[in-house]
mmCIF file of C-alpha atoms in Angstrom:
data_model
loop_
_atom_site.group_PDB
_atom_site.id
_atom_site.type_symbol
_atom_site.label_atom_id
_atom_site.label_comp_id
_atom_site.label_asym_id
_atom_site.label_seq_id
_atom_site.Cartn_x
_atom_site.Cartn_y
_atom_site.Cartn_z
ATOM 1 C CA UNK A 1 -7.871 -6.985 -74.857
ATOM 2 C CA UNK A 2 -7.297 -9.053 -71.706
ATOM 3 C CA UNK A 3 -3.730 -10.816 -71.408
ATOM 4 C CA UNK A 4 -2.786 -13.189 -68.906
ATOM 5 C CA UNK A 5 0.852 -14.027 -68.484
ATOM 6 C CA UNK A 6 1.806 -16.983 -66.474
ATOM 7 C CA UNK A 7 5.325 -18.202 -65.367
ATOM 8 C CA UNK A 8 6.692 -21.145 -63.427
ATOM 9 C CA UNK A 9 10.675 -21.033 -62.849
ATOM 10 C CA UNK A 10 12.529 -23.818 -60.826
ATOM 11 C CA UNK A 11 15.586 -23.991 -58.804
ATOM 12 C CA UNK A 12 17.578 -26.405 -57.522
ATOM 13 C CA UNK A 13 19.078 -26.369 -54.335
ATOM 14 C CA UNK A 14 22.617 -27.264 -53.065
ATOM 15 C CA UNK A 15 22.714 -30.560 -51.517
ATOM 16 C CA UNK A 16 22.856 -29.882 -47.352
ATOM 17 C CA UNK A 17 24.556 -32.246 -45.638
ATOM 18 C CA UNK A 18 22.899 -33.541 -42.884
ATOM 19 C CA UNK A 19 23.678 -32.208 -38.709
ATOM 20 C CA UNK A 20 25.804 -34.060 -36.639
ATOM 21 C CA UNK A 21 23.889 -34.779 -33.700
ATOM 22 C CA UNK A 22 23.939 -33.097 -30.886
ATOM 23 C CA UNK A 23 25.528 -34.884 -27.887
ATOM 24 C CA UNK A 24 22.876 -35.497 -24.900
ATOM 25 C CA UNK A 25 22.968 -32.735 -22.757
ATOM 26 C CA UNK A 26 22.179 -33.735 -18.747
ATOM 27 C CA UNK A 27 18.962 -33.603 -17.805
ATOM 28 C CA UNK A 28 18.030 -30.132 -15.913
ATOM 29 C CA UNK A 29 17.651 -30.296 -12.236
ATOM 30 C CA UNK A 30 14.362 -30.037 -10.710
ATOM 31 C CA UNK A 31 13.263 -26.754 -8.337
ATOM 32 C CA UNK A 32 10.795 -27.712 -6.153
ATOM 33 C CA UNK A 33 9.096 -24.303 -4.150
ATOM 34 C CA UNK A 34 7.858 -25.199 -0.639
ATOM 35 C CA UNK A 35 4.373 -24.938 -0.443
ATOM 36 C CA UNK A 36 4.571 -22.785 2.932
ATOM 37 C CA UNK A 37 6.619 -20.139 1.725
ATOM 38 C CA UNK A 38 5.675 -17.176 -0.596
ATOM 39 C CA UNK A 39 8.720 -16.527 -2.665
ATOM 40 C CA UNK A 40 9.893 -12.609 -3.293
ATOM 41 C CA UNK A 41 9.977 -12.727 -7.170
ATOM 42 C CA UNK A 42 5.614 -13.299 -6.586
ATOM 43 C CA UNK A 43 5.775 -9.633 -6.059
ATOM 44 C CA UNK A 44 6.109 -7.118 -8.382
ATOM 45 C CA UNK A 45 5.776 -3.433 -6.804
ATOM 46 C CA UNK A 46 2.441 -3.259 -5.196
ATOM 47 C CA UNK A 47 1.145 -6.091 -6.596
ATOM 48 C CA UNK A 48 1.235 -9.889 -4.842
ATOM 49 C CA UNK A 49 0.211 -13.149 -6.476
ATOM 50 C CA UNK A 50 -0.196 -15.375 -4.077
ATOM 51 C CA UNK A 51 -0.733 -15.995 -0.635
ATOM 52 C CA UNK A 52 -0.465 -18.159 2.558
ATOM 53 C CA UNK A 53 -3.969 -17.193 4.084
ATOM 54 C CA UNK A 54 -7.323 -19.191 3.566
ATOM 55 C CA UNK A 55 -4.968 -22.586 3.773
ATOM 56 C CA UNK A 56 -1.996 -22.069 4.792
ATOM 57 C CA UNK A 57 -0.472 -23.221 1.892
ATOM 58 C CA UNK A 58 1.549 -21.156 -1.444
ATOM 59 C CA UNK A 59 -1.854 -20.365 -3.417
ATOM 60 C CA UNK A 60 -2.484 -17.679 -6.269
ATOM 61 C CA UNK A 61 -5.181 -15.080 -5.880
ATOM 62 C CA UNK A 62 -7.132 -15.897 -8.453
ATOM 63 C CA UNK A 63 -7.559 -19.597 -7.064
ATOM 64 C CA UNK A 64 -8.661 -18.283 -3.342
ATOM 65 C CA UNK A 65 -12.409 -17.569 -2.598
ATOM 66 C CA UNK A 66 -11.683 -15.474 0.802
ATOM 67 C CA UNK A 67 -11.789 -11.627 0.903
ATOM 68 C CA UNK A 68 -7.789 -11.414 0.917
ATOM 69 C CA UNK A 69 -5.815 -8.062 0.361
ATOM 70 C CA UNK A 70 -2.262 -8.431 0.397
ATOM 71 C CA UNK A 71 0.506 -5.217 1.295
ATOM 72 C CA UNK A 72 3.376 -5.813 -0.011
ATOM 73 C CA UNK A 73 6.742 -4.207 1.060
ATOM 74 C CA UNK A 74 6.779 -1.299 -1.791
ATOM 75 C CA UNK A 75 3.203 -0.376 -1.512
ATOM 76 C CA UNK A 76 3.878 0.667 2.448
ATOM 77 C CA UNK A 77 7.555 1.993 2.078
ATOM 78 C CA UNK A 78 5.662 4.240 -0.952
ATOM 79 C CA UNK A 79 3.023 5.881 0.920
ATOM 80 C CA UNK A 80 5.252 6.029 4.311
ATOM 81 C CA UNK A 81 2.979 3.750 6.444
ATOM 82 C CA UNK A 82 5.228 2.600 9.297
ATOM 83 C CA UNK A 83 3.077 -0.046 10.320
ATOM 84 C CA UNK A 84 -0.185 -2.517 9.779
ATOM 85 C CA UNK A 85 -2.492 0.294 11.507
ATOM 86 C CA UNK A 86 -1.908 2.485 9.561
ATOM 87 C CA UNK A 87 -2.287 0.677 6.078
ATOM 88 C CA UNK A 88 -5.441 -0.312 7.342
ATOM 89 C CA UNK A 89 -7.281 3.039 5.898
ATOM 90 C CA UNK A 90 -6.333 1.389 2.239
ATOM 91 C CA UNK A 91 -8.233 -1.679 2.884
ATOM 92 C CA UNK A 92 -11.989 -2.726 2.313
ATOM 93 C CA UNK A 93 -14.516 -3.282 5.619
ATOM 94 C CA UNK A 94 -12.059 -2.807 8.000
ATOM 95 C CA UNK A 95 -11.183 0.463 10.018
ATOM 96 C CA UNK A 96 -8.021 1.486 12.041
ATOM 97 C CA UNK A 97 -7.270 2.554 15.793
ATOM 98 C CA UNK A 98 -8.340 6.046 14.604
ATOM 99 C CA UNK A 99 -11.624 5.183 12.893
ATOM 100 C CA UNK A 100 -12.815 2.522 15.643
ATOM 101 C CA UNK A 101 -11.990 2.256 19.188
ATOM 102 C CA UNK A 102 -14.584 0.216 21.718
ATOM 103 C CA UNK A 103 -17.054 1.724 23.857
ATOM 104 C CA UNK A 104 -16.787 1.060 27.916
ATOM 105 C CA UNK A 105 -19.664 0.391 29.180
ATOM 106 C CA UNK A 106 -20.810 2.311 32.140
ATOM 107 C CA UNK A 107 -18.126 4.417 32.238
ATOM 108 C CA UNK A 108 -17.762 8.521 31.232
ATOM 109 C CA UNK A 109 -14.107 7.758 30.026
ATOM 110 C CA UNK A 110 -12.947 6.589 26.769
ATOM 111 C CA UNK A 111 -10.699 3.113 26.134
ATOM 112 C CA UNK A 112 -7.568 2.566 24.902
ATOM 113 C CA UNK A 113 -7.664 2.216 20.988
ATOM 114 C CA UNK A 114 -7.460 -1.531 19.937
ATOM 115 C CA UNK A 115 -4.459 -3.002 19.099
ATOM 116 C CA UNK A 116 -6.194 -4.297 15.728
ATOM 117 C CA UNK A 117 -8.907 -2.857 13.557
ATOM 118 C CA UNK A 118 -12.535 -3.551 13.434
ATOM 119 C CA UNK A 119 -13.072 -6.287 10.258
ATOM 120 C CA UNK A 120 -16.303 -6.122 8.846
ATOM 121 C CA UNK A 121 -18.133 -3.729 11.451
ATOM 122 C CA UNK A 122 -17.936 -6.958 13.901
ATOM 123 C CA UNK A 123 -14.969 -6.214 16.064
ATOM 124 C CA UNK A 124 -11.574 -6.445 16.095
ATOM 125 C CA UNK A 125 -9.864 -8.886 14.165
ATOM 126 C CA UNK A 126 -7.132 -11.253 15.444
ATOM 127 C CA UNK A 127 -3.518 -10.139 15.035
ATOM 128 C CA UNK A 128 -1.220 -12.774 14.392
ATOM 129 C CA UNK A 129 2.510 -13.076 12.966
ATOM 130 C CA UNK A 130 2.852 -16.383 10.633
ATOM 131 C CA UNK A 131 -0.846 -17.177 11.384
ATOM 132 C CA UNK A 132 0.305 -17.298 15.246
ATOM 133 C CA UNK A 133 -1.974 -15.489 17.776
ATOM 134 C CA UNK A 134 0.155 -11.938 19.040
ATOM 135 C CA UNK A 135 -0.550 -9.115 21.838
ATOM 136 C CA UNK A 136 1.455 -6.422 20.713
ATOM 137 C CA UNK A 137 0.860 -4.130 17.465
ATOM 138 C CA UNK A 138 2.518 -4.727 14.283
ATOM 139 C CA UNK A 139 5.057 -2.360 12.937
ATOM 140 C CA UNK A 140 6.346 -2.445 9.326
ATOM 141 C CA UNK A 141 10.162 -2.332 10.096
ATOM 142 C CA UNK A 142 10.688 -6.464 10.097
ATOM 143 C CA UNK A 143 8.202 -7.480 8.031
ATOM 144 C CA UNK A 144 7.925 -8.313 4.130
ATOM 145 C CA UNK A 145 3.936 -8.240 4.000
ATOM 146 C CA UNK A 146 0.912 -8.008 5.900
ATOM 147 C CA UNK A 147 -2.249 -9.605 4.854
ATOM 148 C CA UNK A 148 -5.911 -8.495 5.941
ATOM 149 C CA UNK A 149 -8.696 -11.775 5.965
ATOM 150 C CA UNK A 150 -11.671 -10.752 6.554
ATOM 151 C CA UNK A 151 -14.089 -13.687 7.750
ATOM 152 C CA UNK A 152 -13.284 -17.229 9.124
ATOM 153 C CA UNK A 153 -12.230 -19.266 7.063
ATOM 154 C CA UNK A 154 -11.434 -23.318 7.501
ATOM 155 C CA UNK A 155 -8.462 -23.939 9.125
ATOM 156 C CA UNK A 156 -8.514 -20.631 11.673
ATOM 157 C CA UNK A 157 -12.133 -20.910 12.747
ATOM 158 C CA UNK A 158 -12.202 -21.329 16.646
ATOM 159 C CA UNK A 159 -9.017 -20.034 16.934
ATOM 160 C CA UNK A 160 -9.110 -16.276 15.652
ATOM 161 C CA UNK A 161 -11.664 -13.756 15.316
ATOM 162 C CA UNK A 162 -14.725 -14.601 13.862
ATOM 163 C CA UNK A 163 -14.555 -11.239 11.797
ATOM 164 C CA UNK A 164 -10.943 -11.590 10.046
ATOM 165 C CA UNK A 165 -7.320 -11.773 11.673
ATOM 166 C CA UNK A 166 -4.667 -9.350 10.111
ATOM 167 C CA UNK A 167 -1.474 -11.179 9.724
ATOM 168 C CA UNK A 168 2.066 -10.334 9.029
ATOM 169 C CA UNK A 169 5.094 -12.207 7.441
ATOM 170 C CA UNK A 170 7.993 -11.170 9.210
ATOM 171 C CA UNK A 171 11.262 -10.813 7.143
ATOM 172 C CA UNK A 172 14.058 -13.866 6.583
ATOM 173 C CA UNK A 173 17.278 -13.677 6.747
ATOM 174 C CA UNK A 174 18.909 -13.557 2.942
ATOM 175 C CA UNK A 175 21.430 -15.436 1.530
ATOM 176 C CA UNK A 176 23.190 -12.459 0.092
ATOM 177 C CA UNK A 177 24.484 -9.314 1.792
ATOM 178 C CA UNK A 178 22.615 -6.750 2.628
ATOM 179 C CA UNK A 179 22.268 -3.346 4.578
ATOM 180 C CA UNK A 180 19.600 -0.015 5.003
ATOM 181 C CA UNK A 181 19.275 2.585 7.324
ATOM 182 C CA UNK A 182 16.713 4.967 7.659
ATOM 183 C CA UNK A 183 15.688 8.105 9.281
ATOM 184 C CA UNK A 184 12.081 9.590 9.485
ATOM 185 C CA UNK A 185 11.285 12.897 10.994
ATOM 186 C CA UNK A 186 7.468 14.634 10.667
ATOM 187 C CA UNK A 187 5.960 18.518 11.796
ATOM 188 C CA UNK A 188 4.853 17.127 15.412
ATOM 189 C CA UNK A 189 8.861 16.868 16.343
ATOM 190 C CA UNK A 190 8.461 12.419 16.057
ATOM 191 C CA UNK A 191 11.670 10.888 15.502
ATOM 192 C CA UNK A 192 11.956 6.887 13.905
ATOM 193 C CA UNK A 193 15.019 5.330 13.141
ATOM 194 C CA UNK A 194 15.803 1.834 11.334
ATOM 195 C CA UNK A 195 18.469 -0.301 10.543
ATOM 196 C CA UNK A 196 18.631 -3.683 8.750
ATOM 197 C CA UNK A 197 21.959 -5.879 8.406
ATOM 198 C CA UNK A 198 21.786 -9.329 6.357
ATOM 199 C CA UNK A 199 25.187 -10.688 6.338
ATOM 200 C CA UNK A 200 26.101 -13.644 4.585
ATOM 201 C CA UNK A 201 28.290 -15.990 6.622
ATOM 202 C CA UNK A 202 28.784 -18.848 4.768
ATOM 203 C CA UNK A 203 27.816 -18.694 0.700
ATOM 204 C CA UNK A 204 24.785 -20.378 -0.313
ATOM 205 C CA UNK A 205 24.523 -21.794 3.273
ATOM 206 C CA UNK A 206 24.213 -19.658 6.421
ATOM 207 C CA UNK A 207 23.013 -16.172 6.835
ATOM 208 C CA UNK A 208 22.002 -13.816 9.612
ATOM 209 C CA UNK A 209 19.529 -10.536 9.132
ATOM 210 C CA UNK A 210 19.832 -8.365 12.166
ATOM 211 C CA UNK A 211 16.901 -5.324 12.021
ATOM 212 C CA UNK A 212 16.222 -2.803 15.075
ATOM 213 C CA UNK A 213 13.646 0.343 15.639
ATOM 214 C CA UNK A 214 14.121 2.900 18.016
ATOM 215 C CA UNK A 215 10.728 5.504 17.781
ATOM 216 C CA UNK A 216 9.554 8.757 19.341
ATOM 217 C CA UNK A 217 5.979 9.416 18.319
ATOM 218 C CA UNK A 218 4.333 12.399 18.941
ATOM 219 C CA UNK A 219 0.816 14.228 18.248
ATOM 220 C CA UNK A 220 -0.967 17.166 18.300
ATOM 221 C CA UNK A 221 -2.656 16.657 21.596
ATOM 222 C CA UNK A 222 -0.113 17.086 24.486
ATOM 223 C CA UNK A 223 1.350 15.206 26.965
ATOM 224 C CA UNK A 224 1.426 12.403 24.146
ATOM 225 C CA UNK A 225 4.099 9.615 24.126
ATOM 226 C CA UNK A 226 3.943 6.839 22.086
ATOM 227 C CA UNK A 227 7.897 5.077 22.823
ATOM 228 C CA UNK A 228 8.902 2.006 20.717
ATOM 229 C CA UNK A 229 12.403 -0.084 20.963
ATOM 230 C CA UNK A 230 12.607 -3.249 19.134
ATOM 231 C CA UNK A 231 15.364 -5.906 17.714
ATOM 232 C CA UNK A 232 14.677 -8.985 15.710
ATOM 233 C CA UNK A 233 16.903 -11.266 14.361
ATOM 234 C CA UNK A 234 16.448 -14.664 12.063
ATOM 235 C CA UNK A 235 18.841 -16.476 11.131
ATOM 236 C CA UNK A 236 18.760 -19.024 6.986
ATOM 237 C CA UNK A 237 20.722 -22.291 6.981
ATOM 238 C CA UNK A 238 20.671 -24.465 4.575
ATOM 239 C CA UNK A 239 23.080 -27.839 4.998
ATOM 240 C CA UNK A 240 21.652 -29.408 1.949
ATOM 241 C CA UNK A 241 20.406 -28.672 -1.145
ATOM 242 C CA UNK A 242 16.933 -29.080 -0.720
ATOM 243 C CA UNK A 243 16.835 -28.517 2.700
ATOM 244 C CA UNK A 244 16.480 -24.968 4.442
ATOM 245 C CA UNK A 245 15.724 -24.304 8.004
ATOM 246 C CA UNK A 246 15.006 -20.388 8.821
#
């Protein structure tokens, strides 16, 4: 014997009375990013999102068709690297002072290393600082990134190496305070010592980042001297809203 047993109930509901409205809220200002300046909340960690090479302009990754890698500040401070040379060994195609340093022709001695690595087994690539041509090497004590192009591209052929430039983003100046010191000491007796100071002046308009490097590098093979003293300074104001000059 099947049985079925079927129910239908009803309810009614309390009568709601209806919501004032809500009074019109102002509309929500506007943040506009510049298009020539790679933000700090793009980077999480080791990774980075976007990127100023290939056009000099703000672009995501995914939307650039260069060979671009990207260091960002945590992936060098991580693994110790002190400077672009050095991070070099973590790239693709392109090999450090240690790995590659040119042959003299006619000569029984060896050069000095290059101040940049070889991109792409053609030669070394063009060092610049904010896309801008540089002689002297890179080190990581100023700097928020470095970025490693291998290839021309558009808007830097005839002006850098035909086999990549590696380029580094030096640091601005924060509008917040800020300070870090740091000592580094390794087996071979070398001696590095940092300091940054960001100091807020004015809030939310004027700030001033003071950074400095005093290094003693030595190596295995003796006499060897490598001597580095450096200060930088920048310097954030920003009179109007929507105006910022660094």
């Amino acid at each position: 014997t099947l049985t079925a047993n079927a129910s239908l109930s009803a309810q009614t509901l309390p009568s709601i009375a209806p919501a004032a409205p809500q009074p019109a809220s102002p509309a929500d200002s506007v943040l506009e990013l510049s298009p020539f300046v790679i933000s700090s909340s793009s980077e999480t960690g080791w990774i980075a999102t976007e990127t100023l090479a290939g056009s000099r302009l703000r672009t995501d990754f995914k939307d650039v068709p260069n060979q671009i890698e990207t260091f960002t500040k945590d992936f060098m401070q991580d693994l110790g690297l002190t400077s672009l040379d050095q991070a070099l060994i973590y790239t693709a195609n392109v090999e450090n002072a240690s790995d590659f340093m040119p042959a003299t022709a006619n000569a029984n001695y060896v050069s000095d290393p290059a101040l940049s690595g070889r991109v792409r087994g053609i030669g070394s690539g063009t060092l610049t600082r904010n896309f801008f041509k540089v002689q002297n090497p890179t080190d990581n004590f100023n700097i928020e990134r470095a970025t490693v192009a291998s290839g021309p591209n558009a808007i830097l052929f005839g002006l850098g190496s035909p086999a990549g430039i590696l380029d580094a983003t030096p640091a601005r100046a924060l509008l917040r305070n800020r300070y870090g010191f740091e000592l580094t000491y390794d087996s071979e007796n070398s001696r590095r010592g940092t300091f940054d100071a960001n100091v807020l002046v004015v809030p939310k308009k004027l700030a001033v980042r003071l950074m400095g490097l005093s290094k003693r590098e030595y190596t295995e093979k003796t006499p060897n001297l490598d001597r580095d003293e450096r200060l930088y300074g920048a310097v954030t104001f920003k009179p109007f809203k929507p105006t910022t000059v660094v």
